[in-house]
PDB file of C-alpha atoms in Angstrom:
ATOM      1  CA  MET G   1      12.777  44.606  -1.495  1.00  0.00           C
ATOM      2  CA  VAL G   2      12.960  47.405   0.939  1.00  0.00           C
ATOM      3  CA  THR G   3      15.069  50.451  -0.335  1.00  0.00           C
ATOM      4  CA  ILE G   4      17.271  52.929   1.609  1.00  0.00           C
ATOM      5  CA  LYS G   5      14.795  55.631   0.726  1.00  0.00           C
ATOM      6  CA  GLN G   6      11.987  53.636   2.434  1.00  0.00           C
ATOM      7  CA  VAL G   7      14.240  53.371   5.554  1.00  0.00           C
ATOM      8  CA  ALA G   8      14.881  57.203   5.462  1.00  0.00           C
ATOM      9  CA  VAL G   9      11.117  57.859   5.412  1.00  0.00           C
ATOM     10  CA  HIS G  10      10.368  55.450   8.134  1.00  0.00           C
ATOM     11  CA  ALA G  11      13.113  56.835  10.369  1.00  0.00           C
ATOM     12  CA  GLY G  12      12.247  60.490   9.603  1.00  0.00           C
ATOM     13  CA  VAL G  13      15.882  61.257   8.488  1.00  0.00           C
ATOM     14  CA  SER G  14      17.532  62.083   5.288  1.00  0.00           C
ATOM     15  CA  PHE G  15      18.673  59.455   2.586  1.00  0.00           C
ATOM     16  CA  LYS G  16      22.302  60.532   3.326  1.00  0.00           C
ATOM     17  CA  THR G  17      21.926  59.884   7.021  1.00  0.00           C
ATOM     18  CA  VAL G  18      20.794  56.330   6.379  1.00  0.00           C
ATOM     19  CA  SER G  19      23.668  55.809   3.993  1.00  0.00           C
ATOM     20  CA  ARG G  20      26.170  57.054   6.550  1.00  0.00           C
ATOM     21  CA  VAL G  21      24.741  54.726   9.264  1.00  0.00           C
ATOM     22  CA  VAL G  22      24.875  51.709   6.977  1.00  0.00           C
ATOM     23  CA  ASN G  23      28.546  52.560   6.122  1.00  0.00           C
ATOM     24  CA  ASN G  24      29.384  52.900   9.773  1.00  0.00           C
ATOM     25  CA  ASP G  25      30.142  56.711   9.630  1.00  0.00           C
ATOM     26  CA  PRO G  26      31.160  57.617  13.215  1.00  0.00           C
ATOM     27  CA  THR G  27      30.064  61.327  12.800  1.00  0.00           C
ATOM     28  CA  VAL G  28      26.313  60.431  12.747  1.00  0.00           C
ATOM     29  CA  LYS G  29      24.471  61.666  15.813  1.00  0.00           C
ATOM     30  CA  ASP G  30      23.618  58.945  18.173  1.00  0.00           C
ATOM     31  CA  ILE G  31      19.861  59.891  18.216  1.00  0.00           C
ATOM     32  CA  ASN G  32      19.766  59.543  14.391  1.00  0.00           C
ATOM     33  CA  ARG G  33      21.742  56.324  14.475  1.00  0.00           C
ATOM     34  CA  GLU G  34      19.154  54.821  16.727  1.00  0.00           C
ATOM     35  CA  LYS G  35      16.279  55.882  14.517  1.00  0.00           C
ATOM     36  CA  VAL G  36      17.862  54.466  11.490  1.00  0.00           C
ATOM     37  CA  LEU G  37      18.876  51.157  13.117  1.00  0.00           C
ATOM     38  CA  LYS G  38      15.317  50.848  14.573  1.00  0.00           C
ATOM     39  CA  ALA G  39      13.898  51.422  11.150  1.00  0.00           C
ATOM     40  CA  ILE G  40      16.222  48.867   9.476  1.00  0.00           C
ATOM     41  CA  LYS G  41      15.191  46.300  11.866  1.00  0.00           C
ATOM     42  CA  GLU G  42      11.536  46.924  11.640  1.00  0.00           C
ATOM     43  CA  LEU G  43      11.555  47.016   7.767  1.00  0.00           C
ATOM     44  CA  GLY G  44      13.942  44.244   7.285  1.00  0.00           C
ATOM     45  CA  TYR G  45      16.316  46.289   5.223  1.00  0.00           C
ATOM     46  CA  ARG G  46      19.486  44.551   3.797  1.00  0.00           C
ATOM     47  CA  PRO G  47      22.162  46.657   2.197  1.00  0.00           C
ATOM     48  CA  ASN G  48      22.927  45.939  -1.390  1.00  0.00           C
ATOM     49  CA  ARG G  49      26.707  45.056  -0.990  1.00  0.00           C
ATOM     50  CA  ALA G  50      27.233  44.645  -4.756  1.00  0.00           C
ATOM     51  CA  ALA G  51      26.051  48.123  -5.442  1.00  0.00           C
ATOM     52  CA  SER G  52      27.906  49.831  -2.482  1.00  0.00           C
ATOM     53  CA  LEU G  53      31.047  48.042  -3.595  1.00  0.00           C
ATOM     54  CA  THR G  54      31.001  49.783  -7.029  1.00  0.00           C
ATOM     55  CA  ARG G  55      30.513  53.103  -5.255  1.00  0.00           C
ATOM     56  CA  ARG G  56      33.244  52.784  -2.578  1.00  0.00           C
ATOM     57  CA  LYS G  57      36.794  53.750  -3.057  1.00  0.00           C
ATOM     58  CA  ASN G  58      37.610  50.980  -0.411  1.00  0.00           C
ATOM     59  CA  SER G  59      35.930  47.585  -0.716  1.00  0.00           C
ATOM     60  CA  ASN G  60      35.999  46.688   3.061  1.00  0.00           C
ATOM     61  CA  ILE G  61      36.555  43.122   1.887  1.00  0.00           C
ATOM     62  CA  TYR G  62      39.359  40.915   3.349  1.00  0.00           C
ATOM     63  CA  ALA G  63      40.098  37.343   2.443  1.00  0.00           C
ATOM     64  CA  ILE G  64      41.443  34.091   3.910  1.00  0.00           C
ATOM     65  CA  ILE G  65      43.280  31.832   1.443  1.00  0.00           C
ATOM     66  CA  ALA G  66      42.941  28.482   3.311  1.00  0.00           C
ATOM     67  CA  ASP G  67      45.738  26.215   2.046  1.00  0.00           C
ATOM     68  CA  GLU G  68      43.901  22.873   2.588  1.00  0.00           C
ATOM     69  CA  LEU G  69      42.855  24.363   5.938  1.00  0.00           C
ATOM     70  CA  LEU G  70      39.268  22.978   5.680  1.00  0.00           C
ATOM     71  CA  SER G  71      40.510  19.342   6.039  1.00  0.00           C
ATOM     72  CA  VAL G  72      41.557  19.490   9.675  1.00  0.00           C
ATOM     73  CA  PRO G  73      38.789  20.170  12.313  1.00  0.00           C
ATOM     74  CA  TYR G  74      40.665  22.567  14.838  1.00  0.00           C
ATOM     75  CA  THR G  75      41.900  24.801  11.896  1.00  0.00           C
ATOM     76  CA  PHE G  76      38.436  26.177  11.424  1.00  0.00           C
ATOM     77  CA  ASP G  77      39.288  28.325  14.539  1.00  0.00           C
ATOM     78  CA  ILE G  78      41.589  30.484  12.320  1.00  0.00           C
ATOM     79  CA  ILE G  79      38.565  31.434  10.202  1.00  0.00           C
ATOM     80  CA  ARG G  80      36.266  31.844  13.149  1.00  0.00           C
ATOM     81  CA  GLY G  81      38.794  34.193  14.878  1.00  0.00           C
ATOM     82  CA  ALA G  82      39.366  36.349  11.681  1.00  0.00           C
ATOM     83  CA  GLN G  83      35.620  36.506  11.202  1.00  0.00           C
ATOM     84  CA  GLU G  84      35.004  37.785  14.680  1.00  0.00           C
ATOM     85  CA  ILE G  85      37.283  40.764  14.094  1.00  0.00           C
ATOM     86  CA  ALA G  86      35.802  41.393  10.645  1.00  0.00           C
ATOM     87  CA  TRP G  87      32.341  41.712  11.986  1.00  0.00           C
ATOM     88  CA  GLN G  88      33.470  43.899  14.924  1.00  0.00           C
ATOM     89  CA  LYS G  89      35.019  46.195  12.366  1.00  0.00           C
ATOM     90  CA  ASN G  90      32.280  46.111   9.900  1.00  0.00           C
ATOM     91  CA  LYS G  91      34.317  44.181   7.248  1.00  0.00           C
ATOM     92  CA  GLU G  92      33.450  41.416   4.890  1.00  0.00           C
ATOM     93  CA  LEU G  93      35.468  38.222   4.815  1.00  0.00           C
ATOM     94  CA  LEU G  94      35.954  36.198   1.838  1.00  0.00           C
ATOM     95  CA  ILE G  95      37.163  32.430   2.317  1.00  0.00           C
ATOM     96  CA  LEU G  96      38.907  30.653  -0.543  1.00  0.00           C
ATOM     97  CA  ASN G  97      40.048  27.066  -0.012  1.00  0.00           C
ATOM     98  CA  VAL G  98      43.016  26.103  -2.168  1.00  0.00           C
ATOM     99  CA  ASN G  99      45.217  23.071  -2.698  1.00  0.00           C
ATOM    100  CA  GLU G 100      48.813  22.745  -3.965  1.00  0.00           C
ATOM    101  CA  THR G 101      47.929  22.933  -7.723  1.00  0.00           C
ATOM    102  CA  GLN G 102      48.883  26.133  -9.497  1.00  0.00           C
ATOM    103  CA  ALA G 103      45.372  26.474 -11.133  1.00  0.00           C
ATOM    104  CA  SER G 104      43.773  26.545  -7.658  1.00  0.00           C
ATOM    105  CA  ILE G 105      46.043  29.258  -6.474  1.00  0.00           C
ATOM    106  CA  ASP G 106      45.743  31.320  -9.700  1.00  0.00           C
ATOM    107  CA  ARG G 107      42.001  31.163  -9.467  1.00  0.00           C
ATOM    108  CA  ALA G 108      41.993  32.365  -5.787  1.00  0.00           C
ATOM    109  CA  ILE G 109      44.192  35.295  -6.749  1.00  0.00           C
ATOM    110  CA  GLU G 110      41.914  36.170  -9.635  1.00  0.00           C
ATOM    111  CA  SER G 111      39.007  36.332  -7.040  1.00  0.00           C
ATOM    112  CA  LEU G 112      41.059  38.603  -4.802  1.00  0.00           C
ATOM    113  CA  LEU G 113      41.599  41.027  -7.470  1.00  0.00           C
ATOM    114  CA  GLU G 114      38.068  40.835  -8.749  1.00  0.00           C
ATOM    115  CA  TYR G 115      36.668  41.754  -5.238  1.00  0.00           C
ATOM    116  CA  ARG G 116      39.372  44.348  -4.722  1.00  0.00           C
ATOM    117  CA  VAL G 117      40.224  42.876  -1.331  1.00  0.00           C
ATOM    118  CA  GLU G 118      42.084  45.118   1.047  1.00  0.00           C
ATOM    119  CA  GLY G 119      44.065  42.442   2.779  1.00  0.00           C
ATOM    120  CA  VAL G 120      44.742  38.612   2.834  1.00  0.00           C
ATOM    121  CA  ILE G 121      45.363  36.006   5.461  1.00  0.00           C
ATOM    122  CA  TYR G 122      47.174  33.073   3.962  1.00  0.00           C
ATOM    123  CA  SER G 123      46.601  30.050   6.251  1.00  0.00           C
ATOM    124  CA  ALA G 124      48.031  26.570   6.266  1.00  0.00           C
ATOM    125  CA  MET G 125      46.482  23.469   7.901  1.00  0.00           C
ATOM    126  CA  TYR G 126      49.799  22.726   9.839  1.00  0.00           C
ATOM    127  CA  HIS G 127      52.727  24.820  10.892  1.00  0.00           C
ATOM    128  CA  ARG G 128      55.154  24.872   7.957  1.00  0.00           C
ATOM    129  CA  GLN G 129      57.098  26.919   5.530  1.00  0.00           C
ATOM    130  CA  VAL G 130      55.239  28.055   2.392  1.00  0.00           C
ATOM    131  CA  ALA G 131      56.070  29.645  -0.882  1.00  0.00           C
ATOM    132  CA  ILE G 132      53.884  32.620  -1.616  1.00  0.00           C
ATOM    133  CA  ALA G 133      52.826  33.770  -5.115  1.00  0.00           C
ATOM    134  CA  ASP G 134      54.442  37.014  -6.278  1.00  0.00           C
ATOM    135  CA  GLU G 135      50.926  38.325  -7.029  1.00  0.00           C
ATOM    136  CA  LEU G 136      50.283  38.500  -3.347  1.00  0.00           C
ATOM    137  CA  LYS G 137      52.879  41.165  -2.857  1.00  0.00           C
ATOM    138  CA  LYS G 138      50.476  43.568  -4.499  1.00  0.00           C
ATOM    139  CA  ILE G 139      47.998  43.045  -1.702  1.00  0.00           C
ATOM    140  CA  PRO G 140      48.708  43.406   2.094  1.00  0.00           C
ATOM    141  CA  THR G 141      49.169  39.824   3.233  1.00  0.00           C
ATOM    142  CA  ILE G 142      49.925  38.048   6.540  1.00  0.00           C
ATOM    143  CA  LEU G 143      50.463  34.372   6.904  1.00  0.00           C
ATOM    144  CA  ALA G 144      48.820  32.410   9.696  1.00  0.00           C
ATOM    145  CA  ASN G 145      50.016  29.044  10.957  1.00  0.00           C
ATOM    146  CA  CYS G 146      52.875  29.180   8.427  1.00  0.00           C
ATOM    147  CA  PHE G 147      55.874  31.219   7.553  1.00  0.00           C
ATOM    148  CA  PRO G 148      57.435  32.431   4.290  1.00  0.00           C
ATOM    149  CA  ALA G 149      60.520  30.916   2.598  1.00  0.00           C
ATOM    150  CA  SER G 150      62.062  34.367   2.553  1.00  0.00           C
ATOM    151  CA  ASN G 151      61.572  36.985   5.247  1.00  0.00           C
ATOM    152  CA  ASN G 152      59.270  39.039   2.959  1.00  0.00           C
ATOM    153  CA  PHE G 153      55.783  38.579   4.549  1.00  0.00           C
ATOM    154  CA  PRO G 154      54.665  38.935   8.169  1.00  0.00           C
ATOM    155  CA  CYS G 155      53.405  35.869   9.920  1.00  0.00           C
ATOM    156  CA  VAL G 156      51.777  34.625  13.099  1.00  0.00           C
ATOM    157  CA  VAL G 157      52.484  31.065  14.186  1.00  0.00           C
ATOM    158  CA  PRO G 158      52.109  28.799  17.314  1.00  0.00           C
ATOM    159  CA  ASP G 159      54.945  28.786  19.841  1.00  0.00           C
ATOM    160  CA  GLU G 160      55.646  25.105  19.532  1.00  0.00           C
ATOM    161  CA  GLN G 161      58.760  25.203  21.741  1.00  0.00           C
ATOM    162  CA  GLN G 162      57.012  26.890  24.584  1.00  0.00           C
ATOM    163  CA  ALA G 163      54.231  24.382  24.378  1.00  0.00           C
ATOM    164  CA  GLY G 164      56.537  21.497  24.791  1.00  0.00           C
ATOM    165  CA  GLU G 165      58.111  23.134  27.811  1.00  0.00           C
ATOM    166  CA  ASP G 166      54.730  23.964  29.291  1.00  0.00           C
ATOM    167  CA  ILE G 167      53.298  20.495  29.139  1.00  0.00           C
ATOM    168  CA  THR G 168      56.436  18.929  30.495  1.00  0.00           C
ATOM    169  CA  ASP G 169      56.418  21.440  33.306  1.00  0.00           C
ATOM    170  CA  ALA G 170      52.836  20.494  34.127  1.00  0.00           C
ATOM    171  CA  LEU G 171      53.872  16.865  34.316  1.00  0.00           C
ATOM    172  CA  ILE G 172      56.920  17.489  36.381  1.00  0.00           C
ATOM    173  CA  ARG G 173      54.787  19.588  38.854  1.00  0.00           C
ATOM    174  CA  LYS G 174      52.522  16.678  39.322  1.00  0.00           C
ATOM    175  CA  GLY G 175      55.492  14.491  40.333  1.00  0.00           C
ATOM    176  CA  TYR G 176      56.282  12.668  37.106  1.00  0.00           C
ATOM    177  CA  ARG G 177      59.977  12.083  36.597  1.00  0.00           C
ATOM    178  CA  ARG G 178      60.477   9.436  33.952  1.00  0.00           C
ATOM    179  CA  ILE G 179      58.845  10.721  30.745  1.00  0.00           C
ATOM    180  CA  ALA G 180      58.562   9.380  27.189  1.00  0.00           C
ATOM    181  CA  PHE G 181      57.757  11.762  24.355  1.00  0.00           C
ATOM    182  CA  LEU G 182      56.354   9.978  21.295  1.00  0.00           C
ATOM    183  CA  ASN G 183      56.836  12.780  18.742  1.00  0.00           C
ATOM    184  CA  LEU G 184      55.477  13.582  15.265  1.00  0.00           C
ATOM    185  CA  ASN G 185      57.456  13.375  12.117  1.00  0.00           C
ATOM    186  CA  GLU G 186      60.971  14.599  13.191  1.00  0.00           C
ATOM    187  CA  HIS G 187      61.235  16.745  10.015  1.00  0.00           C
ATOM    188  CA  ILE G 188      58.211  19.054  10.770  1.00  0.00           C
ATOM    189  CA  VAL G 189      58.345  22.326  12.538  1.00  0.00           C
ATOM    190  CA  ALA G 190      56.050  21.347  15.282  1.00  0.00           C
ATOM    191  CA  ALA G 191      58.053  18.167  16.118  1.00  0.00           C
ATOM    192  CA  LYS G 192      61.246  20.069  16.322  1.00  0.00           C
ATOM    193  CA  GLY G 193      60.008  22.924  18.470  1.00  0.00           C
ATOM    194  CA  ARG G 194      58.147  20.603  20.908  1.00  0.00           C
ATOM    195  CA  LYS G 195      61.057  18.277  21.242  1.00  0.00           C
ATOM    196  CA  GLN G 196      63.317  21.238  22.287  1.00  0.00           C
ATOM    197  CA  GLY G 197      60.714  22.500  24.734  1.00  0.00           C
ATOM    198  CA  VAL G 198      60.418  19.188  26.466  1.00  0.00           C
ATOM    199  CA  ILE G 199      64.238  19.017  26.763  1.00  0.00           C
ATOM    200  CA  ASN G 200      64.393  22.646  28.053  1.00  0.00           C
ATOM    201  CA  SER G 201      61.892  21.699  30.765  1.00  0.00           C
ATOM    202  CA  PHE G 202      63.959  18.763  32.003  1.00  0.00           C
ATOM    203  CA  LYS G 203      67.052  20.966  32.098  1.00  0.00           C
ATOM    204  CA  LYS G 204      65.260  23.779  33.896  1.00  0.00           C
ATOM    205  CA  HIS G 205      64.083  21.426  36.564  1.00  0.00           C
ATOM    206  CA  GLY G 206      67.491  19.874  36.858  1.00  0.00           C
ATOM    207  CA  LEU G 207      66.285  16.314  35.946  1.00  0.00           C
ATOM    208  CA  PRO G 208      68.698  13.918  34.181  1.00  0.00           C
ATOM    209  CA  LEU G 209      68.140  13.438  30.494  1.00  0.00           C
ATOM    210  CA  ASP G 210      68.506   9.721  30.986  1.00  0.00           C
ATOM    211  CA  ASP G 211      65.066   9.824  32.391  1.00  0.00           C
ATOM    212  CA  LEU G 212      63.705  11.338  29.194  1.00  0.00           C
ATOM    213  CA  LEU G 213      63.048   9.266  26.073  1.00  0.00           C
ATOM    214  CA  ILE G 214      62.149  11.006  22.804  1.00  0.00           C
ATOM    215  CA  GLU G 215      61.160   9.082  19.746  1.00  0.00           C
ATOM    216  CA  SER G 216      59.401   9.964  16.486  1.00  0.00           C
ATOM    217  CA  VAL G 217      56.632   7.542  15.746  1.00  0.00           C
ATOM    218  CA  ILE G 218      55.218   9.351  12.714  1.00  0.00           C
ATOM    219  CA  ILE G 219      57.643   8.360   9.884  1.00  0.00           C
ATOM    220  CA  GLY G 220      57.856  10.226   6.571  1.00  0.00           C
ATOM    221  CA  GLN G 221      57.954   8.208   3.390  1.00  0.00           C
ATOM    222  CA  ALA G 222      59.757   8.981   0.078  1.00  0.00           C
ATOM    223  CA  ASP G 223      56.442   9.677  -1.640  1.00  0.00           C
ATOM    224  CA  GLY G 224      55.453  12.291   0.998  1.00  0.00           C
ATOM    225  CA  SER G 225      53.056  10.083   2.893  1.00  0.00           C
ATOM    226  CA  GLU G 226      53.489   9.077   6.577  1.00  0.00           C
ATOM    227  CA  ILE G 227      53.076   5.910   8.440  1.00  0.00           C
ATOM    228  CA  SER G 228      52.437   5.591  12.219  1.00  0.00           C
ATOM    229  CA  THR G 229      54.228   3.254  14.585  1.00  0.00           C
ATOM    230  CA  SER G 230      52.468   4.634  17.656  1.00  0.00           C
ATOM    231  CA  ARG G 231      50.962   1.523  19.092  1.00  0.00           C
ATOM    232  CA  GLU G 232      54.037  -0.745  18.532  1.00  0.00           C
ATOM    233  CA  SER G 233      56.384   1.911  19.866  1.00  0.00           C
ATOM    234  CA  ALA G 234      54.300   2.730  22.840  1.00  0.00           C
ATOM    235  CA  ALA G 235      54.088  -0.911  23.826  1.00  0.00           C
ATOM    236  CA  ARG G 236      57.851  -1.275  23.556  1.00  0.00           C
ATOM    237  CA  VAL G 237      58.539   1.922  25.364  1.00  0.00           C
ATOM    238  CA  ILE G 238      56.233   0.960  28.267  1.00  0.00           C
ATOM    239  CA  ASP G 239      57.864  -2.374  28.617  1.00  0.00           C
ATOM    240  CA  GLU G 240      61.553  -1.372  28.171  1.00  0.00           C
ATOM    241  CA  PHE G 241      61.797   2.195  29.233  1.00  0.00           C
ATOM    242  CA  LYS G 242      58.907   1.997  31.923  1.00  0.00           C
ATOM    243  CA  PRO G 243      57.912   5.700  31.973  1.00  0.00           C
ATOM    244  CA  ASP G 244      55.548   7.027  34.576  1.00  0.00           C
ATOM    245  CA  ALA G 245      54.170   9.442  31.897  1.00  0.00           C
ATOM    246  CA  ILE G 246      53.890   9.648  28.191  1.00  0.00           C
ATOM    247  CA  ILE G 247      53.581  12.859  25.999  1.00  0.00           C
ATOM    248  CA  CYS G 248      52.037  12.157  22.769  1.00  0.00           C
ATOM    249  CA  GLY G 249      52.675  14.295  19.609  1.00  0.00           C
ATOM    250  CA  GLN G 250      48.998  14.949  18.942  1.00  0.00           C
ATOM    251  CA  ASP G 251      45.519  13.824  20.199  1.00  0.00           C
ATOM    252  CA  PRO G 252      44.884  11.079  17.584  1.00  0.00           C
ATOM    253  CA  MET G 253      48.061   9.491  18.683  1.00  0.00           C
ATOM    254  CA  ALA G 254      46.994   9.777  22.357  1.00  0.00           C
ATOM    255  CA  LEU G 255      43.872   7.890  21.341  1.00  0.00           C
ATOM    256  CA  GLU G 256      45.969   5.058  20.187  1.00  0.00           C
ATOM    257  CA  ILE G 257      48.170   5.054  23.351  1.00  0.00           C
ATOM    258  CA  TYR G 258      45.095   4.792  25.618  1.00  0.00           C
ATOM    259  CA  PHE G 259      44.370   1.506  23.852  1.00  0.00           C
ATOM    260  CA  VAL G 260      47.832   0.210  24.398  1.00  0.00           C
ATOM    261  CA  VAL G 261      47.789   1.220  28.035  1.00  0.00           C
ATOM    262  CA  HIS G 262      44.419  -0.498  28.554  1.00  0.00           C
ATOM    263  CA  ASP G 263      45.676  -3.746  26.772  1.00  0.00           C
ATOM    264  CA  LYS G 264      48.489  -3.746  29.369  1.00  0.00           C
ATOM    265  CA  GLY G 265      46.024  -3.650  32.178  1.00  0.00           C
ATOM    266  CA  MET G 266      47.129  -0.169  33.268  1.00  0.00           C
ATOM    267  CA  ILE G 267      44.809   2.753  34.116  1.00  0.00           C
ATOM    268  CA  VAL G 268      45.511   6.232  32.502  1.00  0.00           C
ATOM    269  CA  GLY G 269      45.904   8.922  35.294  1.00  0.00           C
ATOM    270  CA  LYS G 270      46.552   6.313  37.833  1.00  0.00           C
ATOM    271  CA  ASP G 271      49.352   3.865  36.666  1.00  0.00           C
ATOM    272  CA  ILE G 272      50.590   6.176  33.944  1.00  0.00           C
ATOM    273  CA  GLY G 273      50.020   9.814  32.984  1.00  0.00           C
ATOM    274  CA  ILE G 274      49.171  10.820  29.379  1.00  0.00           C
ATOM    275  CA  ALA G 275      49.572  14.284  27.960  1.00  0.00           C
ATOM    276  CA  SER G 276      49.267  15.578  24.387  1.00  0.00           C
ATOM    277  CA  PHE G 277      49.025  18.541  22.012  1.00  0.00           C
ATOM    278  CA  ASP G 278      46.433  20.136  19.720  1.00  0.00           C
ATOM    279  CA  ASP G 279      43.016  19.795  21.563  1.00  0.00           C
ATOM    280  CA  TRP G 280      41.805  18.080  18.279  1.00  0.00           C
ATOM    281  CA  GLY G 281      37.901  18.199  18.047  1.00  0.00           C
ATOM    282  CA  SER G 282      36.005  16.065  20.580  1.00  0.00           C
ATOM    283  CA  ILE G 283      38.832  13.432  21.013  1.00  0.00           C
ATOM    284  CA  PRO G 284      40.009  14.837  24.439  1.00  0.00           C
ATOM    285  CA  GLN G 285      36.535  14.819  25.862  1.00  0.00           C
ATOM    286  CA  LEU G 286      35.575  11.337  24.558  1.00  0.00           C
ATOM    287  CA  LEU G 287      38.614   9.661  26.024  1.00  0.00           C
ATOM    288  CA  GLN G 288      38.176   8.396  29.594  1.00  0.00           C
ATOM    289  CA  PRO G 289      39.727   9.833  31.625  1.00  0.00           C
ATOM    290  CA  ASN G 290      39.541  13.080  29.618  1.00  0.00           C
ATOM    291  CA  LEU G 291      42.805  13.945  27.948  1.00  0.00           C
ATOM    292  CA  THR G 292      44.953  16.849  29.138  1.00  0.00           C
ATOM    293  CA  THR G 293      46.417  18.569  26.116  1.00  0.00           C
ATOM    294  CA  MET G 294      47.897  21.839  24.845  1.00  0.00           C
ATOM    295  CA  ALA G 295      45.336  23.592  22.678  1.00  0.00           C
ATOM    296  CA  LEU G 296      46.687  25.241  19.495  1.00  0.00           C
ATOM    297  CA  PRO G 297      46.162  29.029  19.376  1.00  0.00           C
ATOM    298  CA  HIS G 298      44.268  28.992  16.020  1.00  0.00           C
ATOM    299  CA  HIS G 299      41.434  31.219  17.136  1.00  0.00           C
ATOM    300  CA  ALA G 300      43.904  33.828  18.434  1.00  0.00           C
ATOM    301  CA  MET G 301      45.983  33.603  15.395  1.00  0.00           C
ATOM    302  CA  GLY G 302      42.934  34.342  13.156  1.00  0.00           C
ATOM    303  CA  ARG G 303      42.096  37.326  15.342  1.00  0.00           C
ATOM    304  CA  TRP G 304      45.654  38.656  15.561  1.00  0.00           C
ATOM    305  CA  ALA G 305      46.130  38.329  11.785  1.00  0.00           C
ATOM    306  CA  MET G 306      42.864  40.111  10.966  1.00  0.00           C
ATOM    307  CA  GLU G 307      43.578  42.959  13.437  1.00  0.00           C
ATOM    308  CA  TYR G 308      47.176  43.320  11.769  1.00  0.00           C
ATOM    309  CA  LEU G 309      45.511  43.908   8.374  1.00  0.00           C
ATOM    310  CA  ILE G 310      42.768  46.158   9.474  1.00  0.00           C
ATOM    311  CA  ASP G 311      45.329  48.222  11.526  1.00  0.00           C
ATOM    312  CA  GLN G 312      47.233  48.683   8.154  1.00  0.00           C
ATOM    313  CA  ARG G 313      50.533  47.534   9.734  1.00  0.00           C
ATOM    314  CA  THR G 314      53.487  47.053   7.400  1.00  0.00           C
ATOM    315  CA  ASP G 315      56.198  45.723   9.747  1.00  0.00           C
ATOM    316  CA  ILE G 316      57.509  42.332   8.861  1.00  0.00           C
ATOM    317  CA  VAL G 317      57.002  40.279  12.099  1.00  0.00           C
ATOM    318  CA  HIS G 318      57.335  36.598  12.928  1.00  0.00           C
ATOM    319  CA  HIS G 319      54.974  36.565  15.847  1.00  0.00           C
ATOM    320  CA  HIS G 320      54.526  33.577  18.161  1.00  0.00           C
ATOM    321  CA  LEU G 321      51.242  33.006  20.178  1.00  0.00           C
ATOM    322  CA  PRO G 322      51.142  30.638  23.189  1.00  0.00           C
ATOM    323  CA  PHE G 323      49.164  27.335  23.335  1.00  0.00           C
ATOM    324  CA  LYS G 324      46.789  26.893  26.275  1.00  0.00           C
ATOM    325  CA  LEU G 325      47.037  24.133  28.667  1.00  0.00           C
ATOM    326  CA  ILE G 326      43.575  22.386  28.909  1.00  0.00           C
ATOM    327  CA  ALA G 327      43.889  20.520  32.214  1.00  0.00           C
ATOM    328  CA  ARG G 328      41.705  17.386  32.471  1.00  0.00           C
ATOM    329  CA  ASP G 329      42.189  13.948  34.177  1.00  0.00           C
ATOM    330  CA  SER G 330      44.742  12.096  32.292  1.00  0.00           C
ATOM    331  CA  PHE G 331      47.625  12.963  34.590  1.00  0.00           C
TER     332      PHE G 331
END
């Protein structure tokens, strides 16, 4: 294993200079930094992170507690965004996936304390209210894609209402006037915000609300599970309400609606417009025609949350980030 002393000899600088370069000390002269970085590359030197952690007052380690985040494809972007900022700032990022059990959460908190993390991003797999363990109050913490039951932690969340308004605006600009919105479970945050955004768009454009139909087709059950009536509801809505466009609560639902439209001998993008939310994995590109959808700002949320922590902010914010309209060919 190459040592820091060997790097110093190879670069022709002192041991302390190499140490300062490895720890990203901005006071190192550019010429010496270049020598050290060249020597590190040529010798294949890798810093001993465990040893440096014991010597440093600050750990330079941050963490993401992923509350079942790894079970949904697009939520990986929260981790990717946070990781990009961590690398830019020469920080380490620890990722801990937890579930709802207390044992899982307790073990994650133990790890945070063991590694002396300097800040935590607590992220959820969908936009919702969460209860945060009191132990996290001891560590700078920001919530991503979720918000606290009490206003005692900062958070960054998607702007669901604006997304609903933006996708409806886009349909109206294309000439669609009779729109059905097949929504998610009416009790969740995303469904409420998107519904209000769709209504706001109709009002803004002076269109009659009689030409807007909103129906939740994901139904919550007493045991916490959900059932979907997407296909049955879409078939009925198309026959009875006769919309010229359908907004789907999320992309997997849009996949089902494509089948319904096809079964009725209609063509998406020609006989009826289809719009959606989330930009879920490869679904929008696999559908023909490709699905126009509102992409969740998970990547931006991860970056924003990491920057908040590294900048050592302490203000309690409830920050909303916009979705991005990914225009394709479905309307």
